[in-house]
Amino acid sequence: MDYSPPPLFKQGTSAVARLVMYVAVALALLIVDARFDALRTVRQVAATVLMPVERVVLVPRDAVRTLFDYAQSSAMLATENRDLRRGAVQQAEASVRQAQLEAENNQLRKLLGLVQQSATPVTTAEILYDARDPYSQRIVIDKGSQQGLRAGYPVIDERGVVGQVTRVSPFQSEVTLLTDKDQAIPVQVVRNGLRSVAFGGARAGQLDLRFMAAAADLQQGDLLVTSGLDGTYPPGLPVAKIVQIDRKADTAFSRVYCEPVAGVRSHRQLLVVRYDAAMPARMPVDEKAEAPVRGARSAAARAAAASAAAAKAPAAKEAQE
């Protein structure tokens, strides 16, 4: 019979002895490798064999690092993109504002030149808003009767006539533009002095000369200026240029379409010309009708008296003789 202890209770080399032995072997290998470099091949073989294991072990770490870098770079790029867009919008706004200021400055310089050259008193005004009626061409300016404005004063910019003041309140006024359907202005062709009246409303943003003779000396490109016959607009202000002439064979009249030379819808600063024409007052219709009759009667009376005196002269001479 076998009286040896079971394998579970067998006692081998102790753990301390094994630890000491392994430490001694490790120290010996370290000393031999340090002195004689004898384990270089062993290290290379071990590194080659263990390289796939190292790569597999490092995969989770690399994946987490890649995800972290991607999230960080995405957030950084989104922030930079947002900042760049905000900066681009601000630069675009600044560029537009600068362009507007330059255009406004140029217009103000031209208006200042007109103010200095004009012999008629003028008042600078700024457009507040368009009139509420969508079917009319009217604007509201920031000057009124407190600044000496009255209904009927013409409104101009640096290029020509814009419209006419039609309604005045103490601190603002309403201006009817030339292109309004109810607006009319006496004009004169610069090239030949032909006079007419320009009406608004025929076409959007244009004027037209109605009932012009088909044989009238008009050409495309002719400049129209105010004639001053109405006593509202001073003479010589540029109004429009002829852009189209419709002559029809079946009628004796032609239709002439003109384009305003002024920036009717282009600027915010305008000039109100305080023009008061020194024109004589118009006589009533009945007095004008009676005036020739009275004149004719007095002339007839004087003629009858002269003829009677001539007839009496020979008779007087005969009586004296």
Short mmCIF file of C-alpha atoms in Angstrom, two decimals:
data_model
loop_
_atom_site.label_atom_id
_atom_site.label_comp_id
_atom_site.label_asym_id
_atom_site.label_seq_id
_atom_site.Cartn_x
_atom_site.Cartn_y
_atom_site.Cartn_z
CA MET A 1 0.00 0.00 0.00
CA ASP A 2 1.11 3.54 -0.76
CA TYR A 3 1.32 5.60 2.47
CA SER A 4 2.71 8.74 0.81
CA PRO A 5 0.75 11.98 1.41
CA PRO A 6 -1.67 13.11 -1.27
CA PRO A 7 -0.46 15.63 -3.84
CA LEU A 8 -2.36 18.41 -2.15
CA PHE A 9 -0.21 18.18 0.92
CA LYS A 10 3.14 17.58 -0.75
CA GLN A 11 5.74 20.20 0.19
CA GLY A 12 8.20 21.35 -2.56
CA THR A 13 10.71 24.17 -2.63
CA SER A 14 9.53 27.04 -0.54
CA ALA A 15 8.38 30.29 -2.04
CA VAL A 16 11.15 32.27 -0.41
CA ALA A 17 13.75 29.93 -1.87
CA ARG A 18 12.24 30.27 -5.31
CA LEU A 19 12.15 34.08 -4.97
CA VAL A 20 15.79 34.20 -4.00
CA MET A 21 16.70 31.91 -6.86
CA TYR A 22 14.81 33.98 -9.44
CA VAL A 23 16.29 37.20 -8.14
CA ALA A 24 19.75 35.75 -8.35
CA VAL A 25 19.15 34.57 -11.90
CA ALA A 26 17.80 38.01 -12.87
CA LEU A 27 20.78 39.79 -11.35
CA ALA A 28 23.12 37.42 -13.12
CA LEU A 29 21.41 38.06 -16.44
CA LEU A 30 21.55 41.81 -15.84
CA ILE A 31 25.24 41.69 -15.05
CA VAL A 32 26.06 39.46 -18.03
CA ASP A 33 23.95 41.61 -20.38
CA ALA A 34 25.47 44.82 -19.04
CA ARG A 35 29.02 43.50 -19.25
CA PHE A 36 29.00 41.39 -22.38
CA ASP A 37 25.73 42.44 -24.24
CA ALA A 38 24.87 38.78 -24.61
CA LEU A 39 21.08 39.12 -24.59
CA ARG A 40 20.65 41.50 -27.53
CA THR A 41 19.36 38.78 -29.82
CA VAL A 42 17.03 37.53 -27.10
CA ARG A 43 15.61 41.01 -26.63
CA GLN A 44 15.08 41.51 -30.36
CA VAL A 45 13.32 38.18 -30.70
CA ALA A 46 11.15 38.92 -27.66
CA ALA A 47 10.27 42.39 -28.97
CA THR A 48 9.35 40.95 -32.39
CA VAL A 49 7.19 38.26 -30.86
CA LEU A 50 5.48 40.53 -28.36
CA MET A 51 4.87 43.43 -30.79
CA PRO A 52 1.38 42.25 -31.93
CA VAL A 53 0.41 41.75 -28.31
CA GLU A 54 1.53 45.27 -27.46
CA ARG A 55 -0.44 46.69 -30.40
CA VAL A 56 -3.58 44.83 -29.36
CA VAL A 57 -3.19 46.01 -25.78
CA LEU A 58 -2.73 49.65 -26.93
CA VAL A 59 -5.79 49.66 -29.22
CA PRO A 60 -8.29 50.80 -26.51
CA ARG A 61 -5.95 53.56 -25.38
CA ASP A 62 -5.38 54.79 -28.95
CA ALA A 63 -9.12 54.64 -29.68
CA VAL A 64 -9.99 56.71 -26.60
CA ARG A 65 -7.22 59.20 -27.41
CA THR A 66 -8.41 59.48 -31.03
CA LEU A 67 -12.01 60.06 -29.95
CA PHE A 68 -10.91 62.70 -27.45
CA ASP A 69 -8.76 64.48 -30.04
CA TYR A 70 -11.60 64.37 -32.58
CA ALA A 71 -14.12 65.82 -30.15
CA GLN A 72 -11.69 68.52 -29.06
CA SER A 73 -10.74 69.45 -32.61
CA SER A 74 -14.42 69.46 -33.70
CA ALA A 75 -15.37 71.80 -30.87
CA MET A 76 -12.37 74.02 -31.62
CA LEU A 77 -13.18 74.13 -35.33
CA ALA A 78 -16.84 74.92 -34.62
CA THR A 79 -15.80 77.77 -32.32
CA GLU A 80 -13.30 79.13 -34.83
CA ASN A 81 -15.86 78.83 -37.64
CA ARG A 82 -18.45 80.70 -35.56
CA ASP A 83 -15.93 83.42 -34.71
CA LEU A 84 -14.86 83.72 -38.34
CA ARG A 85 -18.46 84.02 -39.50
CA ARG A 86 -19.20 86.65 -36.88
CA GLY A 87 -16.08 88.54 -37.90
CA ALA A 88 -17.03 88.27 -41.59
CA VAL A 89 -20.50 89.62 -40.86
CA GLN A 90 -19.07 92.48 -38.84
CA GLN A 91 -16.58 93.29 -41.58
CA ALA A 92 -19.33 93.18 -44.21
CA GLU A 93 -21.47 95.51 -42.10
CA ALA A 94 -18.53 97.83 -41.56
CA SER A 95 -17.78 97.80 -45.30
CA VAL A 96 -21.40 98.57 -46.19
CA ARG A 97 -21.53 101.28 -43.54
CA GLN A 98 -18.32 102.78 -44.86
CA ALA A 99 -19.65 102.74 -48.42
CA GLN A 100 -22.87 104.39 -47.25
CA LEU A 101 -20.95 107.01 -45.32
CA GLU A 102 -18.74 107.73 -48.32
CA ALA A 103 -21.76 108.10 -50.61
CA GLU A 104 -23.53 110.27 -48.05
CA ASN A 105 -20.40 112.36 -47.57
CA ASN A 106 -20.06 112.88 -51.33
CA GLN A 107 -23.70 113.88 -51.59
CA LEU A 108 -23.40 116.27 -48.63
CA ARG A 109 -20.36 117.88 -50.23
CA LYS A 110 -22.28 118.39 -53.45
CA LEU A 111 -25.25 119.77 -51.55
CA LEU A 112 -22.92 122.09 -49.65
CA GLY A 113 -21.57 123.31 -52.97
CA LEU A 114 -25.13 124.00 -54.13
CA VAL A 115 -25.88 125.86 -50.90
CA GLN A 116 -22.82 128.06 -51.35
CA GLN A 117 -23.53 128.73 -55.03
CA SER A 118 -27.28 129.25 -54.75
CA ALA A 119 -28.54 132.80 -54.53
CA THR A 120 -31.92 131.55 -53.27
CA PRO A 121 -32.18 130.55 -49.59
CA VAL A 122 -32.21 126.78 -49.09
CA THR A 123 -32.84 124.49 -46.12
CA THR A 124 -31.21 121.10 -45.71
CA ALA A 125 -33.58 118.27 -44.82
CA GLU A 126 -33.40 114.53 -44.22
CA ILE A 127 -35.96 111.95 -45.28
CA LEU A 128 -37.71 110.34 -42.31
CA TYR A 129 -39.90 107.77 -44.05
CA ASP A 130 -42.18 107.19 -47.03
CA ALA A 131 -45.81 108.22 -46.88
CA ARG A 132 -48.31 105.63 -45.73
CA ASP A 133 -50.31 105.72 -48.96
CA PRO A 134 -48.88 102.95 -51.22
CA TYR A 135 -50.51 104.47 -54.32
CA SER A 136 -48.75 107.83 -54.06
CA GLN A 137 -45.15 108.92 -54.45
CA ARG A 138 -44.61 110.92 -51.29
CA ILE A 139 -41.95 111.18 -48.61
CA VAL A 140 -41.76 112.92 -45.24
CA ILE A 141 -38.82 115.14 -44.29
CA ASP A 142 -37.68 116.38 -40.88
CA LYS A 143 -38.23 120.11 -41.47
CA GLY A 144 -41.48 122.06 -41.14
CA SER A 145 -42.98 125.47 -40.65
CA GLN A 146 -40.74 126.13 -37.65
CA GLN A 147 -37.81 126.14 -40.10
CA GLY A 148 -39.59 128.49 -42.53
CA LEU A 149 -40.97 125.91 -44.96
CA ARG A 150 -44.22 126.43 -46.82
CA ALA A 151 -46.33 124.39 -49.19
CA GLY A 152 -45.16 124.80 -52.77
CA TYR A 153 -41.42 125.00 -52.12
CA PRO A 154 -39.41 122.85 -54.56
CA VAL A 155 -37.17 120.08 -53.24
CA ILE A 156 -33.90 119.23 -55.01
CA ASP A 157 -30.77 117.18 -54.61
CA GLU A 158 -27.31 117.69 -56.09
CA ARG A 159 -28.52 116.58 -59.56
CA GLY A 160 -31.92 118.16 -60.01
CA VAL A 161 -35.54 118.46 -58.93
CA VAL A 162 -36.92 115.76 -56.64
CA GLY A 163 -40.41 117.07 -55.93
CA GLN A 164 -42.46 119.72 -54.20
CA VAL A 165 -43.56 120.38 -50.63
CA THR A 166 -47.31 119.77 -50.53
CA ARG A 167 -48.11 119.61 -46.82
CA VAL A 168 -46.40 121.33 -43.89
CA SER A 169 -46.63 120.74 -40.16
CA PRO A 170 -44.61 122.48 -37.45
CA PHE A 171 -41.74 119.97 -37.38
CA GLN A 172 -42.03 117.92 -40.58
CA SER A 173 -43.31 118.22 -44.14
CA GLU A 174 -44.67 115.98 -46.86
CA VAL A 175 -43.01 116.08 -50.27
CA THR A 176 -44.71 114.87 -53.44
CA LEU A 177 -42.19 113.38 -55.85
CA LEU A 178 -42.05 114.22 -59.54
CA THR A 179 -43.14 110.69 -60.45
CA ASP A 180 -46.46 110.99 -58.59
CA LYS A 181 -49.55 110.71 -60.79
CA ASP A 182 -50.91 114.07 -59.57
CA GLN A 183 -47.69 116.01 -60.09
CA ALA A 184 -46.95 118.31 -63.05
CA ILE A 185 -44.03 120.63 -63.68
CA PRO A 186 -43.45 123.16 -66.50
CA VAL A 187 -40.27 122.26 -68.38
CA GLN A 188 -38.21 123.57 -71.26
CA VAL A 189 -35.86 121.76 -73.63
CA VAL A 190 -32.33 123.09 -73.24
CA ARG A 191 -31.37 122.44 -76.85
CA ASN A 192 -34.08 124.50 -78.56
CA GLY A 193 -36.11 126.19 -75.80
CA LEU A 194 -39.32 124.24 -76.55
CA ARG A 195 -41.74 124.49 -73.61
CA SER A 196 -44.08 121.82 -72.27
CA VAL A 197 -45.42 120.29 -69.06
CA ALA A 198 -44.07 117.03 -67.59
CA PHE A 199 -46.55 114.77 -65.82
CA GLY A 200 -45.87 111.84 -63.52
CA GLY A 201 -47.54 108.48 -63.23
CA ALA A 202 -47.55 107.22 -66.83
CA ARG A 203 -44.81 104.69 -66.10
CA ALA A 204 -43.27 103.73 -62.80
CA GLY A 205 -40.42 106.09 -61.99
CA GLN A 206 -40.78 108.13 -65.19
CA LEU A 207 -42.35 111.34 -66.49
CA ASP A 208 -44.10 111.98 -69.77
CA LEU A 209 -44.82 114.96 -72.02
CA ARG A 210 -48.42 114.66 -73.18
CA PHE A 211 -50.02 116.06 -76.33
CA MET A 212 -46.75 116.99 -77.96
CA ALA A 213 -47.00 117.62 -81.69
CA ALA A 214 -45.70 114.75 -83.78
CA ALA A 215 -43.46 117.19 -85.68
CA ALA A 216 -42.03 118.74 -82.49
CA ASP A 217 -38.25 119.08 -82.49
CA LEU A 218 -37.48 116.53 -79.77
CA GLN A 219 -34.65 114.03 -79.64
CA GLN A 220 -33.78 111.18 -77.37
CA GLY A 221 -31.33 112.41 -74.73
CA ASP A 222 -32.60 116.01 -74.64
CA LEU A 223 -32.31 117.59 -71.19
CA LEU A 224 -35.42 119.19 -69.69
CA VAL A 225 -35.11 122.00 -67.15
CA THR A 226 -37.70 124.03 -65.27
CA SER A 227 -39.08 126.94 -67.28
CA GLY A 228 -40.17 128.98 -64.25
CA LEU A 229 -43.50 129.94 -65.83
CA ASP A 230 -45.57 128.63 -62.92
CA GLY A 231 -43.78 130.75 -60.30
CA THR A 232 -43.20 127.66 -58.13
CA TYR A 233 -39.92 126.31 -59.50
CA PRO A 234 -37.01 128.63 -60.25
CA PRO A 235 -35.97 128.45 -63.90
CA GLY A 236 -33.03 126.32 -65.00
CA LEU A 237 -33.25 123.39 -62.57
CA PRO A 238 -32.57 120.02 -64.27
CA VAL A 239 -35.66 117.83 -64.31
CA ALA A 240 -35.38 114.87 -66.68
CA LYS A 241 -33.94 113.45 -69.89
CA ILE A 242 -35.95 112.15 -72.82
CA VAL A 243 -35.55 108.38 -73.11
CA GLN A 244 -38.29 107.42 -75.59
CA ILE A 245 -40.46 109.15 -78.20
CA ASP A 246 -43.54 107.39 -79.56
CA ARG A 247 -44.74 108.95 -82.82
CA LYS A 248 -47.85 107.38 -84.35
CA ALA A 249 -48.96 107.92 -87.92
CA ASP A 250 -52.67 107.89 -87.10
CA THR A 251 -52.53 110.81 -84.66
CA ALA A 252 -51.11 114.30 -84.67
CA PHE A 253 -49.59 113.94 -81.23
CA SER A 254 -46.65 111.99 -79.87
CA ARG A 255 -45.96 110.54 -76.42
CA VAL A 256 -42.60 111.43 -74.90
CA TYR A 257 -41.25 109.49 -71.91
CA CYS A 258 -38.58 111.01 -69.67
CA GLU A 259 -36.40 109.76 -66.86
CA PRO A 260 -35.72 112.04 -63.85
CA VAL A 261 -32.11 113.11 -63.52
CA ALA A 262 -32.36 113.50 -59.73
CA GLY A 263 -32.09 110.60 -57.30
CA VAL A 264 -35.79 110.50 -56.52
CA ARG A 265 -35.39 107.32 -54.43
CA SER A 266 -31.64 107.29 -53.91
CA HIS A 267 -30.67 109.71 -51.12
CA ARG A 268 -31.68 110.72 -47.62
CA GLN A 269 -30.39 114.30 -47.64
CA LEU A 270 -32.22 116.91 -49.71
CA LEU A 271 -32.46 120.68 -50.14
CA VAL A 272 -35.67 122.68 -49.88
CA VAL A 273 -35.48 125.83 -52.01
CA ARG A 274 -37.34 128.70 -50.36
CA TYR A 275 -38.24 130.25 -53.70
CA ASP A 276 -40.76 133.09 -53.88
CA ALA A 277 -41.27 134.29 -57.44
CA ALA A 278 -41.82 138.03 -57.88
CA MET A 279 -44.77 137.63 -60.23
CA PRO A 280 -47.68 140.09 -60.50
CA ALA A 281 -51.00 139.02 -59.11
CA ARG A 282 -53.39 137.52 -61.59
CA MET A 283 -56.50 139.50 -62.47
CA PRO A 284 -59.91 137.91 -61.95
CA VAL A 285 -61.61 136.48 -65.01
CA ASP A 286 -64.45 139.06 -65.09
CA GLU A 287 -62.05 142.01 -64.89
CA LYS A 288 -59.89 140.61 -67.67
CA ALA A 289 -63.02 140.14 -69.77
CA GLU A 290 -64.23 143.66 -69.13
CA ALA A 291 -60.88 145.40 -69.54
CA PRO A 292 -60.76 145.20 -73.36
CA VAL A 293 -64.37 146.39 -73.58
CA ARG A 294 -63.65 149.44 -71.48
CA GLY A 295 -60.55 150.17 -73.48
CA ALA A 296 -62.43 149.79 -76.73
CA ARG A 297 -65.14 152.17 -75.55
CA SER A 298 -62.67 154.85 -74.51
CA ALA A 299 -60.82 154.53 -77.78
CA ALA A 300 -64.07 154.86 -79.70
CA ALA A 301 -65.01 157.95 -77.68
CA ARG A 302 -61.66 159.55 -78.35
CA ALA A 303 -62.00 158.84 -82.07
CA ALA A 304 -65.52 160.35 -82.17
CA ALA A 305 -64.33 163.48 -80.35
CA ALA A 306 -61.42 163.91 -82.73
CA SER A 307 -63.66 163.54 -85.78
CA ALA A 308 -66.14 166.07 -84.35
CA ALA A 309 -63.36 168.57 -83.69
CA ALA A 310 -62.06 168.14 -87.24
CA ALA A 311 -65.54 168.74 -88.61
CA LYS A 312 -66.04 171.88 -86.52
CA ALA A 313 -62.72 173.47 -87.46
CA PRO A 314 -63.67 174.49 -91.08
CA ALA A 315 -67.03 175.83 -89.91
CA ALA A 316 -65.30 178.03 -87.35
CA LYS A 317 -62.89 179.37 -89.94
CA GLU A 318 -65.76 180.28 -92.30
CA ALA A 319 -67.59 182.07 -89.49
CA GLN A 320 -64.49 184.07 -88.65
CA GLU A 321 -64.07 185.12 -92.28
#
